[in-house]
Amino acid sequence: MVTTTAVLSRDPAAPFTVETVEIDDPRDDEIRVRIQATGICHTDLVTRAAGATDHPVLLGHEGAGVVEAVGAAVTGVRPGDRVVLTFRHCGTCRNCRAGRPAYCVRAVKLNQFGARADRSARVTVAGTPVRDGFFGQSSFAAYALTTADNTVVVDTEVEPTVLAPLGCGFLTGAGAVLNVLRPDGDSRVVVYGAGAVGMAGVLAALVCEVAELVVVEPSQERRALALELGATAALDPAADDVVPAIRKLTDGGATHALDTTGSARVLATAAAGAAIGGTVVAVGLGTGVPEIDLRDIVMGGKAIRGCLEGDAVPATFIPHLLDLHAAGRFPIDRLVTTYPHSDINAALADQRAGMVVKPVLTW
Ligand SMILES: [Zn+2]
Ligand SMILES: [Zn+2]
C-alpha cells in the first residue's frame, strides 16, 4: 500500500479538495504508476457534475508517469517504463478485434468507475472506499493503479505535462482528423470550438497541409492562438453570421468539419456549412437534438458521424503523434498550461474563462 496525495470531489457543487489517500498494492493484472502529470478534460467535469455524493470521487483520466510496480500477470509493461494512460478496452469484443477499441462493447463498464472483480477497494481515504477506477486510472493522484490495456509505453524525452493529454483530449481531436476526416491538400476544413480537442484537430489539419483551415470559437484569446498556430481564418460565432462566412472562406462550404462543442445547435450549423459531399464529425459529449435539413443532407451527400477518442488505437496512435511532435509538426506544448495539483480549482477557473486551453496538474 502507498499513502499519497489525491484531489477528491466530495460534492459536485464544492471545490475539489487535496487529501491523503491509501492506494492498495497492484493485483496480478494491475500496474502501479507514479503519476507526474494529469490533464483536466471536460469529461472529468461532466462526470463530476452528474455524480453522486455517497462516496468521495477520484477523477482524472489523462495521466502520465513512470511505472513503479507490475502484477505477476502483466506483460509488455515494466517498472521504469514511461507511460501515457488512456481509456480501457476489453481487447476481445468484436469492435476491439476490429481495431476499434473506443467502441468496445464493455467500454462503459470498464471506464465508468470500473471495480475490481472481487469488489475490494483500490483507494481509500481514512479507511473509507473512494469511487475510483475512472478510465481505469483515476489519475488525480500521485499514484494510480492501471491495467496493461490502458497503459501505453512511450520512448520519449517529452515532458510529462505535454504527454498527459495525449491519453484523451489531444488523441480525440487529432484522431478525428487523422483517422476519420483524413483531409488533404485540396480540403477546406472547419473546426468548431478551439479548446484542447479542437486545437489538437487544428494541429492535425495542419499536418495534412489543408488548403483552408477555419476556426469558429467565441474566445478571442483562443482565436488568436489558432491563427498563430496556422489557421487561415477565425470566426467569432457571436459576431459573424457563421454559415455564409464559412461558405465564403471555403469556396462553397467545408469539405471536412470537426465539431468539438457538444452543442446540437453548433452541429446543425456545421452540417449547414458543409460543402456538397462534405463530412462532419462530432466529438463533444452533449445533449439535445440537432435540427438538420434532410434535403440539404441528402442532396448534398453530406455525412455526419460521431467519433469517440479519435477512433484511435492508442498503443500505435500516441507514438505516432509523438513522432509528429518530435518532427516539429504537432506542437502540443503550445496548448498546455501547468498548475501544481493543489491549484486545481484555480486551473478550472482559468479554463472556464477561456484563458487556458489545456490545464495540466503536476504531482
Ligand atoms: Zn472490447
Ligand atoms: Zn477526456
mmCIF file with all atom_site columns, C-alpha atoms in Angstrom, residues 197-273:
data_model
loop_
_atom_site.group_PDB
_atom_site.id
_atom_site.type_symbol
_atom_site.label_atom_id
_atom_site.label_alt_id
_atom_site.label_comp_id
_atom_site.label_asym_id
_atom_site.label_entity_id
_atom_site.label_seq_id
_atom_site.pdbx_PDB_ins_code
_atom_site.Cartn_x
_atom_site.Cartn_y
_atom_site.Cartn_z
_atom_site.occupancy
_atom_site.B_iso_or_equiv
_atom_site.pdbx_formal_charge
_atom_site.auth_seq_id
_atom_site.auth_comp_id
_atom_site.auth_asym_id
_atom_site.auth_atom_id
_atom_site.pdbx_PDB_model_num
ATOM 1  C CA . VAL A 1 197 ? -9.703  18.914 -28.553 1.00 0.00 ? 197 VAL A CA 1
ATOM 2  C CA . GLY A 1 198 ? -10.360 21.493 -31.277 1.00 0.00 ? 198 GLY A CA 1
ATOM 3  C CA . MET A 1 199 ? -6.795  22.841 -31.144 1.00 0.00 ? 199 MET A CA 1
ATOM 4  C CA . ALA A 1 200 ? -5.392  19.316 -31.474 1.00 0.00 ? 200 ALA A CA 1
ATOM 5  C CA . GLY A 1 201 ? -7.678  18.999 -34.515 1.00 0.00 ? 201 GLY A CA 1
ATOM 6  C CA . VAL A 1 202 ? -6.275  22.261 -35.886 1.00 0.00 ? 202 VAL A CA 1
ATOM 7  C CA . LEU A 1 203 ? -2.704  20.968 -35.486 1.00 0.00 ? 203 LEU A CA 1
ATOM 8  C CA . ALA A 1 204 ? -3.658  17.679 -37.143 1.00 0.00 ? 204 ALA A CA 1
ATOM 9  C CA . ALA A 1 205 ? -5.267  19.517 -40.093 1.00 0.00 ? 205 ALA A CA 1
ATOM 10 C CA . LEU A 1 206 ? -2.010  21.460 -40.475 1.00 0.00 ? 206 LEU A CA 1
ATOM 11 C CA . VAL A 1 207 ? -0.152  18.135 -40.597 1.00 0.00 ? 207 VAL A CA 1
ATOM 12 C CA . CYS A 1 208 ? -2.393  17.312 -43.583 1.00 0.00 ? 208 CYS A CA 1
ATOM 13 C CA . GLU A 1 209 ? -1.436  20.643 -45.236 1.00 0.00 ? 209 GLU A CA 1
ATOM 14 C CA . VAL A 1 210 ? -5.062  21.523 -45.955 1.00 0.00 ? 210 VAL A CA 1
ATOM 15 C CA . ALA A 1 211 ? -5.937  24.389 -48.319 1.00 0.00 ? 211 ALA A CA 1
ATOM 16 C CA . GLU A 1 212 ? -8.107  26.338 -45.842 1.00 0.00 ? 212 GLU A CA 1
ATOM 17 C CA . LEU A 1 213 ? -8.460  25.954 -42.089 1.00 0.00 ? 213 LEU A CA 1
ATOM 18 C CA . VAL A 1 214 ? -11.174 27.974 -40.371 1.00 0.00 ? 214 VAL A CA 1
ATOM 19 C CA . VAL A 1 215 ? -11.779 28.013 -36.624 1.00 0.00 ? 215 VAL A CA 1
ATOM 20 C CA . VAL A 1 216 ? -15.111 29.044 -35.091 1.00 0.00 ? 216 VAL A CA 1
ATOM 21 C CA . GLU A 1 217 ? -14.584 29.976 -31.444 1.00 0.00 ? 217 GLU A CA 1
ATOM 22 C CA . PRO A 1 218 ? -16.079 32.588 -29.082 1.00 0.00 ? 218 PRO A CA 1
ATOM 23 C CA . SER A 1 219 ? -12.885 33.241 -27.075 1.00 0.00 ? 219 SER A CA 1
ATOM 24 C CA . GLN A 1 220 ? -10.729 35.991 -28.583 1.00 0.00 ? 220 GLN A CA 1
ATOM 25 C CA . GLU A 1 221 ? -7.558  34.527 -26.979 1.00 0.00 ? 221 GLU A CA 1
ATOM 26 C CA . ARG A 1 222 ? -8.211  31.126 -28.498 1.00 0.00 ? 222 ARG A CA 1
ATOM 27 C CA . ARG A 1 223 ? -8.985  32.567 -31.932 1.00 0.00 ? 223 ARG A CA 1
ATOM 28 C CA . ALA A 1 224 ? -5.679  34.445 -31.786 1.00 0.00 ? 224 ALA A CA 1
ATOM 29 C CA . LEU A 1 225 ? -3.778  31.301 -30.800 1.00 0.00 ? 225 LEU A CA 1
ATOM 30 C CA . ALA A 1 226 ? -5.412  29.285 -33.603 1.00 0.00 ? 226 ALA A CA 1
ATOM 31 C CA . LEU A 1 227 ? -4.306  31.900 -36.141 1.00 0.00 ? 227 LEU A CA 1
ATOM 32 C CA . GLU A 1 228 ? -0.812  31.939 -34.651 1.00 0.00 ? 228 GLU A CA 1
ATOM 33 C CA . LEU A 1 229 ? -0.614  28.148 -34.969 1.00 0.00 ? 229 LEU A CA 1
ATOM 34 C CA . GLY A 1 230 ? -1.581  28.304 -38.650 1.00 0.00 ? 230 GLY A CA 1
ATOM 35 C CA . ALA A 1 231 ? -5.360  28.529 -39.079 1.00 0.00 ? 231 ALA A CA 1
ATOM 36 C CA . THR A 1 232 ? -6.198  30.641 -42.140 1.00 0.00 ? 232 THR A CA 1
ATOM 37 C CA . ALA A 1 233 ? -9.247  32.349 -40.572 1.00 0.00 ? 233 ALA A CA 1
ATOM 38 C CA . ALA A 1 234 ? -11.042 32.525 -37.240 1.00 0.00 ? 234 ALA A CA 1
ATOM 39 C CA . LEU A 1 235 ? -14.726 33.405 -36.798 1.00 0.00 ? 235 LEU A CA 1
ATOM 40 C CA . ASP A 1 236 ? -16.482 34.679 -33.689 1.00 0.00 ? 236 ASP A CA 1
ATOM 41 C CA . PRO A 1 237 ? -19.889 32.950 -33.583 1.00 0.00 ? 237 PRO A CA 1
ATOM 42 C CA . ALA A 1 238 ? -21.272 35.880 -31.572 1.00 0.00 ? 238 ALA A CA 1
ATOM 43 C CA . ALA A 1 239 ? -20.316 38.449 -34.207 1.00 0.00 ? 239 ALA A CA 1
ATOM 44 C CA . ASP A 1 240 ? -20.207 36.609 -37.521 1.00 0.00 ? 240 ASP A CA 1
ATOM 45 C CA . ASP A 1 241 ? -23.036 35.023 -39.484 1.00 0.00 ? 241 ASP A CA 1
ATOM 46 C CA . VAL A 1 242 ? -21.222 31.692 -39.443 1.00 0.00 ? 242 VAL A CA 1
ATOM 47 C CA . VAL A 1 243 ? -22.697 29.711 -42.357 1.00 0.00 ? 243 VAL A CA 1
ATOM 48 C CA . PRO A 1 244 ? -22.399 32.438 -45.039 1.00 0.00 ? 244 PRO A CA 1
ATOM 49 C CA . ALA A 1 245 ? -18.954 33.390 -43.695 1.00 0.00 ? 245 ALA A CA 1
ATOM 50 C CA . ILE A 1 246 ? -17.780 29.793 -43.969 1.00 0.00 ? 246 ILE A CA 1
ATOM 51 C CA . ARG A 1 247 ? -19.197 29.384 -47.481 1.00 0.00 ? 247 ARG A CA 1
ATOM 52 C CA . LYS A 1 248 ? -17.234 32.461 -48.486 1.00 0.00 ? 248 LYS A CA 1
ATOM 53 C CA . LEU A 1 249 ? -13.976 31.450 -46.805 1.00 0.00 ? 249 LEU A CA 1
ATOM 54 C CA . THR A 1 250 ? -14.100 27.861 -48.052 1.00 0.00 ? 250 THR A CA 1
ATOM 55 C CA . ASP A 1 251 ? -15.301 28.390 -51.616 1.00 0.00 ? 251 ASP A CA 1
ATOM 56 C CA . GLY A 1 252 ? -18.746 26.895 -51.033 1.00 0.00 ? 252 GLY A CA 1
ATOM 57 C CA . GLY A 1 253 ? -18.527 25.037 -47.729 1.00 0.00 ? 253 GLY A CA 1
ATOM 58 C CA . ALA A 1 254 ? -16.337 22.862 -45.519 1.00 0.00 ? 254 ALA A CA 1
ATOM 59 C CA . THR A 1 255 ? -15.205 19.666 -47.164 1.00 0.00 ? 255 THR A CA 1
ATOM 60 C CA . HIS A 1 256 ? -14.364 18.442 -43.646 1.00 0.00 ? 256 HIS A CA 1
ATOM 61 C CA . ALA A 1 257 ? -15.716 19.787 -40.347 1.00 0.00 ? 257 ALA A CA 1
ATOM 62 C CA . LEU A 1 258 ? -14.876 18.877 -36.765 1.00 0.00 ? 258 LEU A CA 1
ATOM 63 C CA . ASP A 1 259 ? -17.424 19.845 -34.112 1.00 0.00 ? 259 ASP A CA 1
ATOM 64 C CA . THR A 1 260 ? -15.947 19.680 -30.612 1.00 0.00 ? 260 THR A CA 1
ATOM 65 C CA . THR A 1 261 ? -18.636 21.718 -28.852 1.00 0.00 ? 261 THR A CA 1
ATOM 66 C CA . GLY A 1 262 ? -21.192 19.106 -27.814 1.00 0.00 ? 262 GLY A CA 1
ATOM 67 C CA . SER A 1 263 ? -23.880 21.594 -28.849 1.00 0.00 ? 263 SER A CA 1
ATOM 68 C CA . ALA A 1 264 ? -26.804 20.421 -31.005 1.00 0.00 ? 264 ALA A CA 1
ATOM 69 C CA . ARG A 1 265 ? -27.138 23.920 -32.433 1.00 0.00 ? 265 ARG A CA 1
ATOM 70 C CA . VAL A 1 266 ? -23.474 24.027 -33.480 1.00 0.00 ? 266 VAL A CA 1
ATOM 71 C CA . LEU A 1 267 ? -23.720 20.580 -35.063 1.00 0.00 ? 267 LEU A CA 1
ATOM 72 C CA . ALA A 1 268 ? -26.655 21.835 -37.161 1.00 0.00 ? 268 ALA A CA 1
ATOM 73 C CA . THR A 1 269 ? -24.535 24.840 -38.174 1.00 0.00 ? 269 THR A CA 1
ATOM 74 C CA . ALA A 1 270 ? -21.642 22.541 -39.105 1.00 0.00 ? 270 ALA A CA 1
ATOM 75 C CA . ALA A 1 271 ? -23.983 20.448 -41.260 1.00 0.00 ? 271 ALA A CA 1
ATOM 76 C CA . ALA A 1 272 ? -25.383 23.531 -42.998 1.00 0.00 ? 272 ALA A CA 1
ATOM 77 C CA . GLY A 1 273 ? -21.877 24.907 -43.537 1.00 0.00 ? 273 GLY A CA 1
#
